[in-house]
XYZ file of C-alpha atoms in Angstrom:
592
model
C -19.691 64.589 42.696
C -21.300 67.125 40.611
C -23.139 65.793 37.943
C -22.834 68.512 34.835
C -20.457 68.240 32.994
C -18.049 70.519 30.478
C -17.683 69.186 26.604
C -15.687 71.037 24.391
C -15.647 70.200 20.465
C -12.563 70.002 18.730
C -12.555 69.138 15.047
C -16.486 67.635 15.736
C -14.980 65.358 18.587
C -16.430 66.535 22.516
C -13.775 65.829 24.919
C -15.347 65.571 28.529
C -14.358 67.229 31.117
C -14.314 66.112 34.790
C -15.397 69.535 36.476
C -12.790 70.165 39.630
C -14.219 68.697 43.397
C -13.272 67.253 46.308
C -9.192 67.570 45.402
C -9.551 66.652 41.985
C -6.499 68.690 40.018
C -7.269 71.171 37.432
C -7.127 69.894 33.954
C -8.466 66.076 34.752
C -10.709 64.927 32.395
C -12.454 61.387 31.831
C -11.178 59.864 27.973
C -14.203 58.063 26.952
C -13.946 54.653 24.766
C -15.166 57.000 21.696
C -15.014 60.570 21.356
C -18.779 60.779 20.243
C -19.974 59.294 23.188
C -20.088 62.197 25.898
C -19.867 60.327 29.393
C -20.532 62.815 32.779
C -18.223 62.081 35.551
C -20.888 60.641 37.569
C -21.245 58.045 35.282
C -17.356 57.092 36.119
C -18.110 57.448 39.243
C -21.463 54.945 39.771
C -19.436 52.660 37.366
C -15.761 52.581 39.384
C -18.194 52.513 42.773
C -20.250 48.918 41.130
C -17.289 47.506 40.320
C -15.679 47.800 43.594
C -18.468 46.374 45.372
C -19.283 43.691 43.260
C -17.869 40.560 44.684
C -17.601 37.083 42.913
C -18.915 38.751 39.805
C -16.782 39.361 36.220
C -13.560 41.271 36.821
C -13.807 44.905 35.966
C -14.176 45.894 32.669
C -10.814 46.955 31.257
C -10.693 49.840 28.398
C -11.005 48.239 24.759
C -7.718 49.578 23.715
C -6.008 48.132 26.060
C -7.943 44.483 26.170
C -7.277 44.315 22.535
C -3.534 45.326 22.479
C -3.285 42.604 25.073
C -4.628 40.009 23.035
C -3.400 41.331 20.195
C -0.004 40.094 21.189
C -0.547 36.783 22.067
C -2.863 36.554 18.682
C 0.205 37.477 16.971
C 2.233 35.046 18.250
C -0.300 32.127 17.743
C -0.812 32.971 14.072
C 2.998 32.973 13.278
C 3.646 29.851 15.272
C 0.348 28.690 13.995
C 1.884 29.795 10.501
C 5.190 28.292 11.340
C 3.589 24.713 11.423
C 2.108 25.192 8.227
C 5.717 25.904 6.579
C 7.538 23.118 8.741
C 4.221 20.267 6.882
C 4.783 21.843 3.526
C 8.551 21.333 3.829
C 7.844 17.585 5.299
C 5.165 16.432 2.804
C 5.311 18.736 0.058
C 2.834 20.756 -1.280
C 0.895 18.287 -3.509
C -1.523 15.305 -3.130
C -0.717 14.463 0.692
C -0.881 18.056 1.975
C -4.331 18.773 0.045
C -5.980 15.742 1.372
C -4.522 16.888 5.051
C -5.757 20.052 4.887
C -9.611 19.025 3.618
C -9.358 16.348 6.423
C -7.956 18.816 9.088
C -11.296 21.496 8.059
C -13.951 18.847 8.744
C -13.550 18.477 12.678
C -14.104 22.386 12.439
C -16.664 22.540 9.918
C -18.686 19.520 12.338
C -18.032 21.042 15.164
C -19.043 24.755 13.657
C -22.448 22.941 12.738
C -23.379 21.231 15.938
C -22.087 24.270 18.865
C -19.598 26.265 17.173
C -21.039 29.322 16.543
C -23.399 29.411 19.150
C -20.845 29.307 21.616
C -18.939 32.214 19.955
C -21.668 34.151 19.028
C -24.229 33.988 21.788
C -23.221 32.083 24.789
C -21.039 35.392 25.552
C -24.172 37.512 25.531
C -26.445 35.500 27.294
C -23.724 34.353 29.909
C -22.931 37.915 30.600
C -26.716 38.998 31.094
C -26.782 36.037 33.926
C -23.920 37.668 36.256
C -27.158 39.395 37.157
C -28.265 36.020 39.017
C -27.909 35.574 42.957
C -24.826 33.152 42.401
C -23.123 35.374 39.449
C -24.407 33.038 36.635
C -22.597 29.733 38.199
C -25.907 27.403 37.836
C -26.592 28.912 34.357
C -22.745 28.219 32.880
C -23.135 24.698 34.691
C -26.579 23.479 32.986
C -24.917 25.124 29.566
C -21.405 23.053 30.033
C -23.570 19.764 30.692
C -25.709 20.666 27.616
C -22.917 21.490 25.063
C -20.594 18.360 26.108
C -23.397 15.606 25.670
C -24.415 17.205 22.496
C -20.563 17.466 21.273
C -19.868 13.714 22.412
C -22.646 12.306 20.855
C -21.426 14.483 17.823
C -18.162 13.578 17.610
C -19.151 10.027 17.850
C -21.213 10.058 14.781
C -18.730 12.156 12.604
C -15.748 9.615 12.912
C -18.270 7.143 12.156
C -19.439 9.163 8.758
C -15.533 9.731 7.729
C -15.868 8.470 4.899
C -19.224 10.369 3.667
C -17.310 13.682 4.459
C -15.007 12.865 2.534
C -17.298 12.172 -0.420
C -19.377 15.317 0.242
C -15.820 17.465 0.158
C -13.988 15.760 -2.532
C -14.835 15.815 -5.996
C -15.365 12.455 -7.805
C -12.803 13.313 -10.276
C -10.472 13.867 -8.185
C -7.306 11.251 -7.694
C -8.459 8.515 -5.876
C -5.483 7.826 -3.961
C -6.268 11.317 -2.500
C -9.666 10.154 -1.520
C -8.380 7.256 0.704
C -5.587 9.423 2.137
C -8.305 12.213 3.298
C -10.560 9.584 4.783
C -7.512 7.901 6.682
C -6.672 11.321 8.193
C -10.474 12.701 8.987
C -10.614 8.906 10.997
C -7.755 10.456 13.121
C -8.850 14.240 13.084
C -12.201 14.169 13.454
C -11.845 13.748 17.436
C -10.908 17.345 17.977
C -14.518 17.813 17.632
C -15.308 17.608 21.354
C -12.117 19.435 22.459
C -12.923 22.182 20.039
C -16.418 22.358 22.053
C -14.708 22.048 25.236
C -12.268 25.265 23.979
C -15.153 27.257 22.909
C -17.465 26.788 25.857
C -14.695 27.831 28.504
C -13.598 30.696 26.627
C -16.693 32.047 26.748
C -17.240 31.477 30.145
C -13.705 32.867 30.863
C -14.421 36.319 27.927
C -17.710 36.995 29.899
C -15.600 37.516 33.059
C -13.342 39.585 30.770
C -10.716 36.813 31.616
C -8.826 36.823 28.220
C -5.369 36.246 28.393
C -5.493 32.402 28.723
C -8.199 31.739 25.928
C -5.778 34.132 23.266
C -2.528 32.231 24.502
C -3.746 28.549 24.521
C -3.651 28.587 20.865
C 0.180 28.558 21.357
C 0.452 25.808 22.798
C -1.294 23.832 20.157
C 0.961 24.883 17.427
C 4.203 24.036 19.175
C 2.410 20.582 20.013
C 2.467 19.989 16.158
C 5.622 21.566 15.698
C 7.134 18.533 18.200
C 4.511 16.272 16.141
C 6.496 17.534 12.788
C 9.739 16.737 13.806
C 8.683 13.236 15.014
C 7.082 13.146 11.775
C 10.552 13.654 9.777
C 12.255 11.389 12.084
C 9.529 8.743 10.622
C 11.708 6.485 8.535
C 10.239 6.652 4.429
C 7.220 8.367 3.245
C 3.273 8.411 3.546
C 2.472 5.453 1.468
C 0.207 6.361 -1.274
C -0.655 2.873 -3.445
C -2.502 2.049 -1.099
C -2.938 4.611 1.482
C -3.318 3.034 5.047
C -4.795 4.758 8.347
C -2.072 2.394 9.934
C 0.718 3.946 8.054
C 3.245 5.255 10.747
C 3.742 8.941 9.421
C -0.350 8.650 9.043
C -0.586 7.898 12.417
C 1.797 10.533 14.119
C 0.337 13.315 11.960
C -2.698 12.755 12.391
C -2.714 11.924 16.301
C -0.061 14.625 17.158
C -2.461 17.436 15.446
C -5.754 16.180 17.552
C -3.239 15.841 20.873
C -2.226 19.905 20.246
C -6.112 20.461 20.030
C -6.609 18.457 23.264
C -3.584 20.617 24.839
C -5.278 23.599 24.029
C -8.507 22.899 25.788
C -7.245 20.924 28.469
C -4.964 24.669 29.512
C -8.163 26.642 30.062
C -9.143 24.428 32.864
C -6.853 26.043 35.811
C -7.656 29.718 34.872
C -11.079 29.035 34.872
C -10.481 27.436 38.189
C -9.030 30.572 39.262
C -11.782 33.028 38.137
C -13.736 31.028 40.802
C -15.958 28.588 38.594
C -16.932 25.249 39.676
C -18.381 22.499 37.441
C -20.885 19.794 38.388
C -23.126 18.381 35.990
C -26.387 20.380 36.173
C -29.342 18.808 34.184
C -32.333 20.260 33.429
C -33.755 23.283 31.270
C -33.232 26.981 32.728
C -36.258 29.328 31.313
C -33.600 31.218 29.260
C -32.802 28.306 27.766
C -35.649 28.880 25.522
C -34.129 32.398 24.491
C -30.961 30.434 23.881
C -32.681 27.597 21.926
C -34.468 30.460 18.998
C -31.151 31.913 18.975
C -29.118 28.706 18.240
C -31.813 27.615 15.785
C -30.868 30.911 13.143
C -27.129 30.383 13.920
C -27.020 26.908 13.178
C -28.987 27.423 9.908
C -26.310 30.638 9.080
C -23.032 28.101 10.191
C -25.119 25.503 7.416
C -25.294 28.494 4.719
C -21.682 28.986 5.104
C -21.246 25.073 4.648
C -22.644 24.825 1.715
C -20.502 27.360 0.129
C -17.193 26.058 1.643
C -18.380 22.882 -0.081
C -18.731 24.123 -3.091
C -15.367 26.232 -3.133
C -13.622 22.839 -1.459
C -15.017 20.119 -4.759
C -14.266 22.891 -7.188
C -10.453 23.248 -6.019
C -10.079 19.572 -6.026
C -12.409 18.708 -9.357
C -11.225 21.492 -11.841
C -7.749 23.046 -9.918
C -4.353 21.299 -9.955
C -2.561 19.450 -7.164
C -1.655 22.002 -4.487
C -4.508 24.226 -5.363
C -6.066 23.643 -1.910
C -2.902 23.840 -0.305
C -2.320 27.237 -2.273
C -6.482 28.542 -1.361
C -5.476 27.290 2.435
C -2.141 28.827 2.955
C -3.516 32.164 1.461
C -6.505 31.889 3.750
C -4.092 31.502 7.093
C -2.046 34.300 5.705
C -4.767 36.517 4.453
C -5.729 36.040 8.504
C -3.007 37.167 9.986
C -3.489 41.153 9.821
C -7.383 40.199 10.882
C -6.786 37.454 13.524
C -3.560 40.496 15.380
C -6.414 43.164 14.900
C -9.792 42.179 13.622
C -9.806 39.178 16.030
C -8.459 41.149 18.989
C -11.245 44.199 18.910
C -13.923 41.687 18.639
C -12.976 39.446 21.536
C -12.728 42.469 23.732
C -15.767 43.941 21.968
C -18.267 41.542 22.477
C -18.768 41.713 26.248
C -19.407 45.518 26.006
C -21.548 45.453 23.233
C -24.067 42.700 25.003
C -23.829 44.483 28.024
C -24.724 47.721 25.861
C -27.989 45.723 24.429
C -29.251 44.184 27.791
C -28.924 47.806 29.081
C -30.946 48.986 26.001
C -28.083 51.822 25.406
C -28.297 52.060 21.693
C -26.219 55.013 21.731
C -23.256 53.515 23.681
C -23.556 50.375 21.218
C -23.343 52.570 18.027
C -20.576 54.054 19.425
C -18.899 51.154 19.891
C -19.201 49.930 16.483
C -18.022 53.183 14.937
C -15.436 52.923 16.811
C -14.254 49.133 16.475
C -14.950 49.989 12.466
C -12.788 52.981 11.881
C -10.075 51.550 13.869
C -10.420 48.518 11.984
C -10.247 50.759 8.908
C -6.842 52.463 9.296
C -5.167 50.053 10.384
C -6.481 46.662 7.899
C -6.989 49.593 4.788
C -2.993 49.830 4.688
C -2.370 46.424 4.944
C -4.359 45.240 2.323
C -3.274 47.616 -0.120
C 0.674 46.646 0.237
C -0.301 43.076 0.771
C -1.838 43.515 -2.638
C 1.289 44.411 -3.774
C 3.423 42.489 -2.145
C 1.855 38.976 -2.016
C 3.951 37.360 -4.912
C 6.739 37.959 -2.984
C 5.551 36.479 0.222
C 4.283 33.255 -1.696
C 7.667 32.847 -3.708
C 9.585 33.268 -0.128
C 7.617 30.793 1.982
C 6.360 28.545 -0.475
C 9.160 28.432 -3.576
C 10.931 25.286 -2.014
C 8.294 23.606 -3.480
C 8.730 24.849 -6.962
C 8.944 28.267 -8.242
C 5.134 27.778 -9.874
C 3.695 27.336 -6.495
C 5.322 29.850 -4.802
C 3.950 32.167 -7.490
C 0.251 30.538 -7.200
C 0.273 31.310 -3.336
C 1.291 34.808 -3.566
C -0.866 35.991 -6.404
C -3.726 34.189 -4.624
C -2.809 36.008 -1.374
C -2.570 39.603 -3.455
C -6.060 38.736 -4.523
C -7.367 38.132 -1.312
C -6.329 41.277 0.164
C -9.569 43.127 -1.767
C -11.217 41.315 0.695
C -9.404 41.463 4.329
C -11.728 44.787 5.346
C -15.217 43.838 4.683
C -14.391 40.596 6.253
C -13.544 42.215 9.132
C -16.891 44.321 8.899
C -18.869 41.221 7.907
C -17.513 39.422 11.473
C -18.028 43.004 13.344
C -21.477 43.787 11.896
C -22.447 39.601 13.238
C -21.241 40.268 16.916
C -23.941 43.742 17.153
C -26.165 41.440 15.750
C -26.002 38.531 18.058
C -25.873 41.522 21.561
C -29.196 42.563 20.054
C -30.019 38.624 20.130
C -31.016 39.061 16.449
C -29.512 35.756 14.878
C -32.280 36.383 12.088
C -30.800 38.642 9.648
C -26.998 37.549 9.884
C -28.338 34.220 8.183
C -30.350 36.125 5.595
C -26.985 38.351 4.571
C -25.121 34.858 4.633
C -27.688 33.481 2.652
C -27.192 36.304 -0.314
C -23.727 35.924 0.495
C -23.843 32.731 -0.700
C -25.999 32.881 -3.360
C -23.668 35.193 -4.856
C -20.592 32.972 -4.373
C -21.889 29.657 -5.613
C -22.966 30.324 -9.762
C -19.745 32.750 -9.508
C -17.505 29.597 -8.425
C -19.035 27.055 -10.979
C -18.218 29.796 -13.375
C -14.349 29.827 -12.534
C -13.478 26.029 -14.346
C -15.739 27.598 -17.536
C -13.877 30.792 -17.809
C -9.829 30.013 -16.505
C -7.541 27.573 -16.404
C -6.951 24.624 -14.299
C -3.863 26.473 -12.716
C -5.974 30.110 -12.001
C -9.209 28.385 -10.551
C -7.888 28.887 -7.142
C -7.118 32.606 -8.280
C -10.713 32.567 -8.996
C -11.968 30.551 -6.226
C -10.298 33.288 -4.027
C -11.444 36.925 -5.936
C -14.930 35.212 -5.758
C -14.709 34.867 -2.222
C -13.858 38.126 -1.376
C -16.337 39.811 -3.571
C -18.814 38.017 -1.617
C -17.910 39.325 1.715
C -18.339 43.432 0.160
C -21.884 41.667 -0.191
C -22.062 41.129 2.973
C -20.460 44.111 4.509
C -22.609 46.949 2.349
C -25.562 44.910 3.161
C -24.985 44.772 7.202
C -24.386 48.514 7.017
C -27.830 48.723 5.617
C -29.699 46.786 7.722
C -28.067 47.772 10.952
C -28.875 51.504 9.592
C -32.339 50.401 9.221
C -32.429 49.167 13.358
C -29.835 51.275 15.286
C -30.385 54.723 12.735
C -27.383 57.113 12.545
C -24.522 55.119 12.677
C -21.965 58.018 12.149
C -21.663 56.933 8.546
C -20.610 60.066 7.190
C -17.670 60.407 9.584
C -16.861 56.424 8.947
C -16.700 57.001 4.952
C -14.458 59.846 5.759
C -11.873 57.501 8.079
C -12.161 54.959 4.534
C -11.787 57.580 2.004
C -8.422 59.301 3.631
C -7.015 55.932 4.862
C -7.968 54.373 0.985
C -5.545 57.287 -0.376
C -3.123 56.733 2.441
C -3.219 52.973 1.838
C -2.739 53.977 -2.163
C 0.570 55.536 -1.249
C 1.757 53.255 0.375
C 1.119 50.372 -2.031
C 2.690 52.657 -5.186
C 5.856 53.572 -2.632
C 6.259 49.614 -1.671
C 5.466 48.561 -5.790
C 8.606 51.132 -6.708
C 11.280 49.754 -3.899
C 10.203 46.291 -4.912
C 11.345 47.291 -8.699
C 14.604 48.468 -7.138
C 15.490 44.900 -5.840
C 17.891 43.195 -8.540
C 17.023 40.746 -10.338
C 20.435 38.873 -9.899
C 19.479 37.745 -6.873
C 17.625 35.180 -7.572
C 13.932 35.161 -7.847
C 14.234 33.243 -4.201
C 16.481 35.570 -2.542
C 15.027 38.579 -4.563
C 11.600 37.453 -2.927
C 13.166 37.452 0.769
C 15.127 40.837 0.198
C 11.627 42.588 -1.022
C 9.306 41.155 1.684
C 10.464 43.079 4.339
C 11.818 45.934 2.056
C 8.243 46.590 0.676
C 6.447 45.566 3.748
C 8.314 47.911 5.809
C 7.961 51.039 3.023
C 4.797 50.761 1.839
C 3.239 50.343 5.532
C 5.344 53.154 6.693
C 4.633 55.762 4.104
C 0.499 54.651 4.812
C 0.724 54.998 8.481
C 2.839 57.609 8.204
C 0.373 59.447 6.073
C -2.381 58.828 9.015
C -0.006 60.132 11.486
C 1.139 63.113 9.727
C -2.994 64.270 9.492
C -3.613 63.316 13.238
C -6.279 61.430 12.543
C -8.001 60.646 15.717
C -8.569 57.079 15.072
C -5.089 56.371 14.550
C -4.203 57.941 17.826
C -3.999 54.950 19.670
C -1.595 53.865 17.514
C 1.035 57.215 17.576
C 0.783 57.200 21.312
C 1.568 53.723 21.572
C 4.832 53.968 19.545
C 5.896 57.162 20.749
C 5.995 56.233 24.233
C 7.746 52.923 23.191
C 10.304 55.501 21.269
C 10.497 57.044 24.581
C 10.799 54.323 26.632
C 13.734 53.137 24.346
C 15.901 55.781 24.513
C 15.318 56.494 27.662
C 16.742 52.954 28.985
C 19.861 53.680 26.715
């Protein structure tokens, strides 16, 4: 194959050109995963050749577009099942005492298992995993010595944290707060707290499975856990009576099936990863000893551990504020917001970054710096127009959403959920930047400087949180707890920009703050167009059924009119997204 190569700029964006050998048909050309990047054919070429050849090695790299719209379904579907749960325990317990101290109990197996593994298995075992396919047996001995390492370290763990319930409880819960609701959290984080090790066990073979750019079964398994719990809530409601409260018993039947029906879904979802990785050709046995990367993997897990421990301290602090100075239900409200606030990022956000990572630690072992930045420009203006939008009408529309899901509780917490979700829509992109920025960090193996950004992250957040009980109400501190929160991840966003400006260079930030400025206006439209429908919607109705009718009335509008707006100026980073519906248009009327 001839090795030049043909670009033509259009608008600032080279297209390459494959140049006509051998048969090829006039007018092929070679789409590259960004327009900036200018790729020869005999790139494509060496690559397709290597990954034919390559036997019992990762499968071949599929496109990020199409990785990520893969996951991005089954993502979907796991955060509105996982969603669905969350509605079916609120309508079960209520949305007071009992489902506050369930919720702090059910964040402590994560928050244990984040500081002893968890986000050095999602952070770095993917990079350093994907560097040893490079060894004679494709990185088998390496995963083996890394599986035996992680499990002793999470039994051990998991051990000790059931055995401190009752100190996590102290450390999350305020002193003031009810002490029935003390008991009740400690009763459920005995019963909870086991999902530590099957957490582990989840992480560590999705990684494995995400380094051989396996990902279907890691983004589905989360499924499966939440229609586990679903089962576990209807046994729950079949429960004759009610939690008791005075006293509050571990060996209170409803206790029990809650509590061991949640850790059972956890189990289900590890326990599902075992025959795909099976599949992919992985073998376990227990492998002991200390590989020489290890080492590499040991300074690494040091700086991560101490970032997962900055980010502790603040969840602390947000968790003993909500419970010392907010109402009942104000962690319920914070936590609801918090799974809904995800759901744009976990479809999206979640979906680039999972098919992301691989390339972008393959990028940094190569020492391609340019492919790298352009991946990151990329993954960030997608992220852009397609988060911007949503956040704006979800700004809008969030009191709504919160009276419609949440009002069977009471028309005052339906209203606290939603105006805590509008507020946390100022803060859905630069989270998504914040997690982006971390993943270029950890394929450079720099776990340095994401724990110095979450340390000014946090310093931020903290004197800003004691602040909310001195300046608002008892029934706005989670309002507070929440704007607080967000403002501290534009902390962390502008200041990952800098510093990965300050190590990579250009990072196309001119053409980026374009993509935000356009989609911003866009997104503006489409929030004032959703905000007028919604005043349409009579008032007769109900405010219950007025919520329901302008949900989808505003959701529907306002994200039409912004993606519409993106559409109508061909923006190239909203391609993806015209092509995809137009050929499902097509595809539509075309069966009929």
């Amino acid at each position: 194959m001839a090795d030049d190569y043909i670009a033509k700029v259009i608008d600032d964006e080279p297209t390459v050109f494959i140049p006509r050998d051998r048969g090829l048909p006039i007018g092929v050309r070679w789409p590259t995963n960004d327009p900036d990047v200018r790729r020869p054919y005999s790139e494509l070429a060496s690559t397709v050749v290597f990954s034919a050849v390559t036997v019992g090695g990762p499968a071949p790299a599929q496109s990020l577009a199409k990785s990520s719209g893969r996951i991005a379904i089954a993502s979907l579907t796991s955060r509105i099942t996982g969603f669905g749960w969350k509605i079916a325990l609120v309508m079960v317990v209520g949305a007071g005492a009992v489902n506050d101290a369930f919720n702090v109990a059910n964040t402590l197996p994560n928050i244990v298992f984040e500081l002893l593994l968890g986000g050095v298995l999602s952070s770095v075992v993917v990079p350093l995993l994907v560097r040893s396919h490079d060894d004679p047996d494709g990185g088998q001995a390496y995963a083996q010595r890394l599986i035996t390492m992680a499990l002793v370290l999470l039994a051990v763990g998991t051990v000790v944290a059931v055995a401190a319930a009752p100190w996590f409880t102290s450390l999350y819960v305020d002193k003031s707060a009810n002490p029935t609701s003390r008991t009740l959290t400690t009763a459920f984080a005995y019963l909870l707290l086991p999902q530590i090790l099957f957490y582990g066990m989840f992480a560590l073979l999705s990684a494995i499975l995400n380094a051989k750019n396996v990902f279907g079964p890691p983004a589905w398994a989360p499924v499966l856990n939440n229609l586990v719990v679903l089962v576990t809530l209807a046994m729950f409601w079949l429960v004759p009576g009610q939690i008791s409260l005075n006293p509050a018993r571990m060996g209170d039947a409803h206790v029990l099936v809650l509590g061991c029906g949640v850790t059972l879904g956890i189990v289900a979802q590890a326990v599902t990863l075992i025959p795909p990785l099976l599949r992919s050709g992985f073998r376990f046995k227990w492998r002991w000893g200390i590989d020489p990367r290890m080492k590499e993997f040991a300074g690494l897990a040091a700086w991560i551990l101490a970032y997962v421990g900055v980010s502790q301290v603040g969840l602390v602090v947000n968790t003993r504020v909500l419970t010392g100075w907010g109402v009942d239900g104000s962690v319920t409200a914070y936590t609801y917001a918090w799974l809904l606030f995800q759901l744009p990022y976990g479809v999206i956000g979640v979906s680039l970054l999972t098919a992301l990572m691989p390339r972008l630690s393959r990028a940094a072992a190569d020492g391609d710096t340019a492919k790298m930045v352009g991946d990151l420009s990329y993954a960030s203006r997608i992220s852009t127009v397609l988060l911007l939008p949503i956040a704006a009408v979800l700004a809008v529309g969030g009191t709504p959403i919160g009276i419609a899901v949440f009002s069977h509780n009471g028309l005052e917490a339906g209203n606290r959920l939603g105006e805590t979700l509008a507020i946390s829509a100022l803060g859905l992109l630069p989270y998504a930047m914040v997690l982006l920025q971390l993943r270029v960090f950890y394929a450079m193996k720099d776990a340095r400087t994401p724990t110095l950004i979450a340390l000014a992250m946090t310093a931020v957040k903290i004197p800003l949180l004691y602040l909310c009980p001195a300046l608002l109400g008892h029934d706005q501190v989670v309002l507070g707890a929440m704007l607080v929160n967000a403002l501290s991840f534009v902390v962390g966003a502008v200041l990952g920009q800098v510093w990965l400006w300050v190590r990579l260079g250009h990072l196309r930030s001119r053409r980026a703050l374009r993509v935000v400025l356009f989609t911003a206006v866009a997104g503006g439209v489409g929030a004032l167009a959703a905000y007028l429908v919604g005043l349409a919607v009579p008032g007769s109705f109900g405010a219950l059924w007025q919520a329901w009718v302008r949900v989808p009335v505003e959701g529907l509008v306002g994200v039409g009119v912004a993606f519409g707006l993106l559409a109508a100026s061909r923006m190239r980073e909203f391609a993806p997204v015209t092509r995809r519906v137009t050929a499902l248009w097509r595809q539509t009327f075309a069966s009929s």
